[in-house]
Short mmCIF file of C-alpha atoms in Angstrom, two decimals:
data_model
loop_
_atom_site.label_atom_id
_atom_site.label_comp_id
_atom_site.label_asym_id
_atom_site.label_seq_id
_atom_site.Cartn_x
_atom_site.Cartn_y
_atom_site.Cartn_z
CA MET A 229 0.00 0.00 0.00
CA SER A 230 1.35 3.43 -0.94
CA ARG A 231 2.78 5.53 1.86
CA PHE A 232 0.99 8.49 0.23
CA LEU A 233 -2.46 6.97 0.71
CA SER A 234 -4.65 9.07 2.97
CA PRO A 235 -6.19 7.50 6.09
CA GLU A 236 -9.63 8.05 4.55
CA ALA A 237 -8.71 6.11 1.41
CA ALA A 238 -7.12 3.33 3.45
CA ARG A 239 -10.47 2.77 5.19
CA LEU A 240 -12.40 2.26 1.94
CA ALA A 241 -14.14 -1.01 1.09
CA PRO A 242 -13.76 -1.15 -2.72
CA TYR A 243 -16.38 -2.89 -4.81
CA THR A 244 -15.19 -6.12 -6.43
CA PRO A 245 -16.41 -6.39 -10.05
CA GLY A 246 -17.15 -9.74 -11.65
CA GLU A 247 -14.20 -11.49 -13.25
CA GLN A 248 -13.23 -10.62 -16.81
CA PRO A 249 -10.47 -13.21 -17.47
CA GLN A 250 -8.72 -13.17 -20.83
CA ASP A 251 -6.71 -16.42 -20.61
CA GLN A 252 -9.22 -18.49 -22.61
CA PRO A 253 -12.73 -18.28 -24.08
CA TYR A 254 -15.42 -18.55 -21.40
CA ILE A 255 -19.17 -18.80 -21.28
CA LYS A 256 -19.71 -15.69 -19.14
CA LEU A 257 -22.58 -16.14 -16.74
CA ASN A 258 -21.07 -14.05 -13.94
CA THR A 259 -21.74 -10.37 -14.62
CA ASN A 260 -25.44 -10.27 -15.59
CA GLU A 261 -24.78 -9.02 -19.10
CA SER A 262 -27.35 -9.54 -21.82
CA PRO A 263 -26.73 -12.38 -24.27
CA PHE A 264 -28.22 -10.22 -27.03
CA LEU A 265 -26.62 -7.59 -29.21
CA PRO A 266 -27.79 -3.98 -28.80
CA SER A 267 -30.84 -2.91 -30.76
CA PRO A 268 -30.21 -2.46 -34.51
CA GLN A 269 -31.35 1.13 -33.99
CA VAL A 270 -28.39 1.63 -31.65
CA VAL A 271 -25.96 0.44 -34.30
CA GLU A 272 -27.60 2.72 -36.86
CA ALA A 273 -27.39 5.74 -34.54
CA LEU A 274 -23.62 5.34 -34.09
CA SER A 275 -22.73 6.47 -37.59
CA ARG A 276 -19.29 7.47 -38.85
CA GLU A 277 -20.47 11.07 -38.83
CA GLU A 278 -21.28 10.86 -35.12
CA VAL A 279 -18.00 9.11 -34.30
CA GLU A 280 -16.12 11.94 -36.02
CA LYS A 281 -17.76 14.38 -33.59
CA LEU A 282 -15.85 12.90 -30.68
CA TYR A 283 -13.44 15.83 -30.78
CA LEU A 284 -16.34 17.86 -29.32
CA TYR A 285 -17.57 17.68 -25.74
CA SER A 286 -20.84 15.90 -25.13
CA ASP A 287 -23.96 17.84 -24.14
CA PRO A 288 -23.76 18.10 -20.33
CA THR A 289 -27.56 18.19 -20.12
CA CYS A 290 -27.89 15.01 -22.23
CA ALA A 291 -31.02 16.61 -23.70
CA HIS A 292 -31.50 14.01 -26.46
CA LEU A 293 -31.36 11.11 -24.00
CA VAL A 294 -33.38 12.96 -21.35
CA GLY A 295 -36.14 13.54 -23.89
CA ALA A 296 -36.26 9.88 -24.89
CA LEU A 297 -36.39 8.74 -21.27
CA ALA A 298 -39.04 11.31 -20.33
CA ARG A 299 -41.26 10.09 -23.17
CA ARG A 300 -40.68 6.45 -22.28
CA TYR A 301 -41.70 6.90 -18.65
CA LYS A 302 -44.31 9.64 -19.18
CA LEU A 303 -42.38 12.13 -17.05
CA GLN A 304 -41.06 15.65 -17.56
CA PRO A 305 -37.40 16.30 -18.48
CA GLU A 306 -36.79 17.77 -15.03
CA ASN A 307 -37.60 14.33 -13.60
CA VAL A 308 -34.69 12.63 -15.41
CA LEU A 309 -30.93 12.54 -14.90
CA PRO A 310 -28.71 10.32 -17.11
CA ALA A 311 -25.31 9.22 -15.85
CA ASN A 312 -22.29 7.05 -16.55
CA GLY A 313 -24.05 3.85 -15.52
CA SER A 314 -26.42 3.55 -12.58
CA ASP A 315 -23.39 3.24 -10.28
CA GLU A 316 -22.66 6.91 -10.90
CA VAL A 317 -26.28 7.82 -10.19
CA LEU A 318 -26.06 5.91 -6.91
CA ALA A 319 -22.82 7.68 -6.01
CA PHE A 320 -24.47 11.05 -6.66
CA ALA A 321 -27.44 9.99 -4.52
CA PHE A 322 -25.30 8.81 -1.60
CA ARG A 323 -23.52 12.16 -1.67
CA ALA A 324 -26.71 14.21 -2.08
CA PHE A 325 -29.03 12.52 0.42
CA CYS A 326 -26.74 11.06 3.10
CA GLY A 327 -24.27 12.71 5.42
CA GLN A 328 -24.07 14.42 8.78
CA GLY A 329 -27.21 13.65 10.73
CA ARG A 330 -28.61 11.63 7.84
CA PRO A 331 -27.54 7.97 7.96
CA VAL A 332 -28.23 5.37 5.28
CA ALA A 333 -29.73 1.88 5.56
CA TYR A 334 -29.68 -1.07 3.17
CA PRO A 335 -29.94 -4.87 3.51
CA ASP A 336 -27.07 -6.98 4.80
CA ILE A 337 -27.21 -9.07 1.62
CA THR A 338 -27.49 -6.80 -1.39
CA TYR A 339 -25.42 -5.00 -4.03
CA SER A 340 -22.06 -4.44 -2.33
CA PHE A 341 -21.56 -1.10 -4.09
CA TYR A 342 -23.76 0.45 -1.40
CA ARG A 343 -21.24 -0.48 1.26
CA SER A 344 -18.43 0.90 -0.90
CA GLN A 345 -20.21 4.23 -1.32
CA ALA A 346 -20.97 4.49 2.39
CA ALA A 347 -17.26 3.99 3.10
CA LEU A 348 -16.18 6.43 0.38
CA PHE A 349 -18.28 9.24 1.83
CA GLY A 350 -17.71 8.30 5.47
CA LEU A 351 -21.41 7.73 6.11
CA ASP A 352 -23.16 6.33 9.12
CA ALA A 353 -24.54 3.13 7.57
CA ARG A 354 -26.82 0.47 8.99
CA MET A 355 -27.20 -2.95 7.40
CA ILE A 356 -30.61 -4.45 8.12
CA PRO A 357 -30.70 -8.26 7.84
CA LEU A 358 -32.90 -9.94 5.30
CA ARG A 359 -35.24 -12.51 6.79
CA GLU A 360 -34.24 -16.17 7.03
CA ASP A 361 -35.73 -16.86 3.58
CA PHE A 362 -33.79 -13.88 2.14
CA THR A 363 -36.90 -11.72 1.72
CA LEU A 364 -36.91 -8.01 2.52
CA HIS A 365 -39.68 -6.72 4.79
CA VAL A 366 -40.21 -2.96 4.73
CA GLU A 367 -41.45 -3.13 8.34
CA ASP A 368 -37.80 -3.53 9.34
CA TYR A 369 -37.08 -0.05 7.93
CA LEU A 370 -40.08 1.95 9.13
CA ASP A 371 -38.35 3.49 12.14
CA PHE A 372 -35.04 4.21 10.42
CA PRO A 373 -34.38 8.00 10.54
CA GLY A 374 -32.36 8.39 7.34
CA THR A 375 -32.09 7.51 3.66
CA ILE A 376 -33.08 3.98 2.64
CA VAL A 377 -31.66 2.10 -0.35
CA ILE A 378 -33.45 -0.96 -1.71
CA ALA A 379 -32.41 -2.97 -4.77
CA ASN A 380 -35.60 -4.26 -6.33
CA PRO A 381 -35.24 -7.03 -7.41
CA ASN A 382 -32.46 -7.55 -4.92
CA ALA A 383 -29.00 -8.66 -5.96
CA PRO A 384 -27.72 -11.30 -5.63
CA THR A 385 -30.92 -13.00 -4.47
CA GLY A 386 -33.20 -11.92 -7.34
CA ILE A 387 -36.18 -11.59 -4.98
CA ALA A 388 -38.52 -8.66 -5.60
CA VAL A 389 -40.54 -6.49 -3.21
CA PRO A 390 -44.12 -5.58 -4.24
CA ARG A 391 -44.58 -1.93 -5.20
CA SER A 392 -47.30 -1.53 -2.60
CA HIS A 393 -44.80 -2.39 0.14
CA ILE A 394 -42.41 0.33 -1.01
CA GLN A 395 -45.34 2.72 -1.20
CA HIS A 396 -46.00 1.98 2.47
CA LEU A 397 -42.39 2.85 3.24
CA LEU A 398 -42.66 6.14 1.34
CA GLU A 399 -45.79 7.15 3.20
CA ALA A 400 -44.41 6.19 6.63
CA ASP A 401 -42.01 9.14 6.59
CA PRO A 402 -42.40 11.73 3.78
CA ASP A 403 -39.24 13.51 4.99
CA ARG A 404 -37.00 10.51 4.26
CA VAL A 405 -35.62 9.69 0.79
CA VAL A 406 -36.15 6.14 -0.43
CA ILE A 407 -33.84 5.09 -3.27
CA VAL A 408 -35.09 2.11 -5.28
CA ASP A 409 -32.36 0.57 -7.43
CA GLU A 410 -34.21 -1.06 -10.32
CA ALA A 411 -31.25 -2.43 -12.27
CA TYR A 412 -33.14 -5.70 -12.87
CA VAL A 413 -36.74 -4.55 -12.82
CA ASP A 414 -37.39 -5.25 -16.50
CA PHE A 415 -37.22 -9.02 -15.98
CA GLY A 416 -40.35 -9.42 -13.89
CA ALA A 417 -40.67 -7.01 -10.95
CA GLU A 418 -43.02 -4.07 -10.43
CA SER A 419 -41.37 -0.74 -11.13
CA CYS A 420 -41.90 2.15 -8.72
CA VAL A 421 -41.73 4.73 -11.53
CA PRO A 422 -45.55 5.16 -11.56
CA LEU A 423 -45.30 6.40 -7.96
CA ILE A 424 -42.97 9.30 -8.79
CA PRO A 425 -45.71 11.92 -9.45
CA ARG A 426 -47.21 11.16 -6.02
CA TYR A 427 -44.12 10.92 -3.82
CA ASP A 428 -41.41 13.57 -3.88
CA ASN A 429 -39.22 11.43 -1.59
CA LEU A 430 -38.86 8.59 -4.13
CA LEU A 431 -35.77 8.24 -6.32
CA VAL A 432 -35.67 5.38 -8.84
CA THR A 433 -32.41 4.36 -10.53
CA GLN A 434 -32.21 2.18 -13.60
CA THR A 435 -29.57 1.02 -16.07
CA MET A 436 -29.31 0.05 -19.72
CA SER A 437 -26.58 -2.50 -18.98
CA LYS A 438 -28.93 -5.46 -18.55
CA SER A 439 -32.23 -5.28 -20.40
CA ARG A 440 -31.03 -2.96 -23.19
CA SER A 441 -27.67 -4.66 -23.90
CA LEU A 442 -25.51 -1.58 -23.27
CA ALA A 443 -23.22 -2.74 -20.45
CA GLY A 444 -20.20 -1.41 -22.34
CA GLY A 445 -21.96 1.87 -23.10
CA ARG A 446 -22.30 2.78 -19.42
CA VAL A 447 -25.74 4.39 -19.47
CA GLY A 448 -27.76 4.71 -16.30
CA TYR A 449 -30.32 7.20 -15.09
CA ALA A 450 -32.31 8.49 -12.15
CA LEU A 451 -36.03 9.24 -12.16
CA GLY A 452 -37.63 11.31 -9.43
CA SER A 453 -39.17 14.60 -8.39
CA GLY A 454 -37.70 17.78 -9.83
CA GLU A 455 -36.30 18.62 -6.39
CA LEU A 456 -34.42 15.32 -6.08
CA ILE A 457 -33.06 15.53 -9.63
CA ALA A 458 -31.89 19.09 -9.00
CA ALA A 459 -30.00 17.84 -5.94
CA LEU A 460 -28.31 15.14 -8.04
CA ASN A 461 -27.37 17.73 -10.65
CA ARG A 462 -25.77 19.83 -7.91
CA VAL A 463 -23.47 16.88 -7.15
CA LYS A 464 -22.92 16.06 -10.82
CA TYR A 465 -21.83 19.61 -11.73
CA SER A 466 -19.47 19.56 -8.76
CA PHE A 467 -17.86 16.36 -9.95
CA ASN A 468 -18.13 15.62 -13.71
CA PRO A 469 -20.40 17.82 -15.86
CA TYR A 470 -19.69 15.84 -19.06
CA ASN A 471 -20.41 12.51 -17.45
CA VAL A 472 -22.14 10.80 -20.40
CA ASN A 473 -20.18 10.66 -23.67
CA ARG A 474 -21.60 11.63 -27.06
CA LEU A 475 -21.97 8.07 -28.37
CA SER A 476 -23.62 6.77 -25.20
CA ILE A 477 -26.20 9.56 -25.35
CA LEU A 478 -27.10 8.47 -28.88
CA ALA A 479 -27.00 4.77 -28.07
CA GLY A 480 -29.14 5.20 -24.97
CA ALA A 481 -31.80 7.21 -26.77
CA ALA A 482 -31.96 4.70 -29.63
CA ALA A 483 -32.21 1.77 -27.22
CA VAL A 484 -35.09 3.40 -25.33
CA GLU A 485 -36.98 4.14 -28.52
CA ASP A 486 -36.80 0.53 -29.81
CA ASP A 487 -39.42 -0.86 -27.46
CA GLU A 488 -40.22 -3.86 -29.67
CA TYR A 489 -36.64 -5.13 -29.47
CA PHE A 490 -36.54 -4.49 -25.72
CA GLN A 491 -39.74 -6.45 -25.15
CA ALA A 492 -38.51 -9.38 -27.24
CA CYS A 493 -35.19 -9.61 -25.42
CA THR A 494 -36.62 -9.40 -21.92
CA ALA A 495 -39.33 -11.96 -22.75
CA ALA A 496 -36.66 -14.35 -24.03
CA ILE A 497 -34.67 -13.97 -20.81
CA ARG A 498 -37.74 -14.67 -18.68
CA GLU A 499 -38.56 -17.79 -20.72
CA THR A 500 -34.97 -19.06 -20.54
CA ARG A 501 -34.89 -18.36 -16.80
CA THR A 502 -37.94 -20.57 -16.28
CA ARG A 503 -36.39 -23.40 -18.32
CA THR A 504 -33.08 -23.07 -16.50
CA VAL A 505 -34.60 -23.16 -13.02
CA ALA A 506 -36.57 -26.28 -13.95
CA ALA A 507 -33.40 -27.97 -15.23
CA LEU A 508 -31.46 -26.99 -12.11
CA GLU A 509 -34.17 -28.34 -9.84
CA THR A 510 -34.08 -31.63 -11.74
CA LEU A 511 -30.39 -31.82 -10.83
CA GLY A 512 -31.15 -31.30 -7.16
CA PHE A 513 -30.52 -27.55 -6.93
CA SER A 514 -32.75 -25.20 -5.00
CA ALA A 515 -33.11 -21.68 -6.42
CA LEU A 516 -34.54 -18.56 -4.82
CA PRO A 517 -37.55 -17.08 -6.67
CA SER A 518 -35.99 -14.68 -9.18
CA SER A 519 -37.45 -11.65 -10.93
CA ALA A 520 -34.04 -10.76 -12.40
CA ASN A 521 -31.85 -11.94 -15.28
CA PHE A 522 -30.04 -14.33 -12.97
CA VAL A 523 -30.80 -17.09 -10.49
CA PHE A 524 -29.27 -17.66 -7.06
CA ALA A 525 -28.98 -21.39 -6.48
CA ARG A 526 -27.32 -23.96 -4.26
CA HIS A 527 -26.85 -27.72 -4.17
CA GLY A 528 -26.76 -29.91 -1.09
CA ARG A 529 -23.78 -32.00 -2.24
CA LEU A 530 -21.37 -29.30 -3.37
CA SER A 531 -20.42 -25.99 -1.83
CA GLY A 532 -20.70 -22.73 -3.70
CA ARG A 533 -16.91 -22.54 -3.94
CA GLU A 534 -16.68 -26.04 -5.42
CA LEU A 535 -19.35 -25.28 -8.01
CA TYR A 536 -17.73 -21.99 -8.97
CA GLU A 537 -14.19 -23.37 -9.21
CA THR A 538 -15.13 -26.52 -11.10
CA LEU A 539 -17.27 -24.65 -13.61
CA LYS A 540 -14.48 -22.15 -14.17
CA GLU A 541 -12.01 -24.96 -14.83
CA ASN A 542 -14.42 -26.13 -17.53
CA GLY A 543 -14.84 -22.75 -19.18
CA ILE A 544 -18.01 -21.44 -17.51
CA LEU A 545 -17.96 -18.40 -15.23
CA VAL A 546 -20.56 -17.91 -12.50
CA ARG A 547 -20.40 -15.60 -9.48
CA TRP A 548 -19.59 -16.87 -5.99
CA PHE A 549 -19.66 -14.66 -2.90
CA ASP A 550 -17.46 -15.60 0.04
CA ALA A 551 -19.85 -14.02 2.54
CA ASP A 552 -21.88 -15.09 5.53
CA ARG A 553 -25.26 -16.72 4.83
CA ILE A 554 -24.66 -17.07 1.08
CA ARG A 555 -21.42 -19.08 0.71
CA ASP A 556 -23.31 -22.13 -0.51
CA PHE A 557 -24.91 -20.23 -3.39
CA ILE A 558 -23.76 -19.38 -6.88
CA ARG A 559 -25.29 -16.60 -8.95
CA ILE A 560 -25.94 -17.65 -12.53
CA THR A 561 -26.65 -15.05 -15.23
CA ILE A 562 -29.34 -16.09 -17.68
CA GLY A 563 -27.59 -16.23 -21.04
CA SER A 564 -28.69 -17.61 -24.38
CA ARG A 565 -30.44 -20.98 -24.66
CA ALA A 566 -27.21 -22.51 -25.95
CA GLN A 567 -25.20 -21.11 -23.05
CA MET A 568 -27.67 -22.38 -20.47
CA ALA A 569 -27.76 -25.80 -22.14
CA ALA A 570 -23.95 -25.93 -21.87
CA LEU A 571 -24.18 -25.01 -18.17
CA VAL A 572 -26.75 -27.72 -17.45
CA GLU A 573 -24.69 -30.27 -19.36
CA GLN A 574 -21.58 -29.40 -17.38
CA LEU A 575 -23.45 -29.52 -14.06
CA THR A 576 -24.99 -32.86 -15.00
CA HIS A 577 -21.52 -34.29 -15.67
CA LEU A 578 -20.15 -32.79 -12.46
CA LEU A 579 -22.90 -34.28 -10.31
CA GLU A 580 -22.54 -37.69 -11.92
CA VAL A 581 -18.85 -37.96 -10.93
#
């Protein structure tokens, strides 16, 4: 560790991204990417003429993308803030709505980026345990006096919370911001976006990395009241005004506008998820009920580490978390039918040995 590192930086808890090994070809089922190419409209939007404009700064207001998102969600432009992936939106939100006298709460088993952001900003953070069956109950958060962050569906469990439950949380304390991270909402959960006109303490974050096949484009966004979005912009313009590049603005807008392609891709993922869970259960796995583009599963005969390591040795990457309560699980991204068939074949062989 560098002797120049500040004490504050030394105390950070950096987020660990999914593996991206380059030593051999892998079937990548570890980072929840889409198995589908971006919409053809995205490819068409990224013309040579637009690429040649990269010598110019991007529009800091992202007006083209904001307009597309506002139309898609039936909101006003002042209710939308695009960013460099939803991780950046979350970072802005942690800085804007948490701090001195305003702690933050999130589940003990959830997206670990929340813990990283709490450490980065030196926040008073409380982790509230999920129930024994890994479900989140909003009753456990009702008396918390600060900002609440809920991934819905949750990661890595894939379990969703009904919108009515989050509505109850919003109404319990109108002076408390509730951030709902909907990175996986398009695969079967209820979005809280329809609640935005009624609750000025609701901030919804979404991403185009999963359901719109733009993981490499880094396009995320926040949806909320004009007051909340203005607060996020205050942080953004204090940090990185040109946070979304020219090509990602175009790609994001084109992806949002191709609703037919979006619907086809998400429907295919849901269908493949159902088939995969059935195949896993036939092999003796148990899987948590998932509303995401992944499943969280375990097997009584093999530990999560053994499953992860053996699959990797055979060219298939899944995600394993060396953490309390979930060490026996592996998280499996739902890929193409061919990829999932290869996974099931490999697991069948492994369990026969």
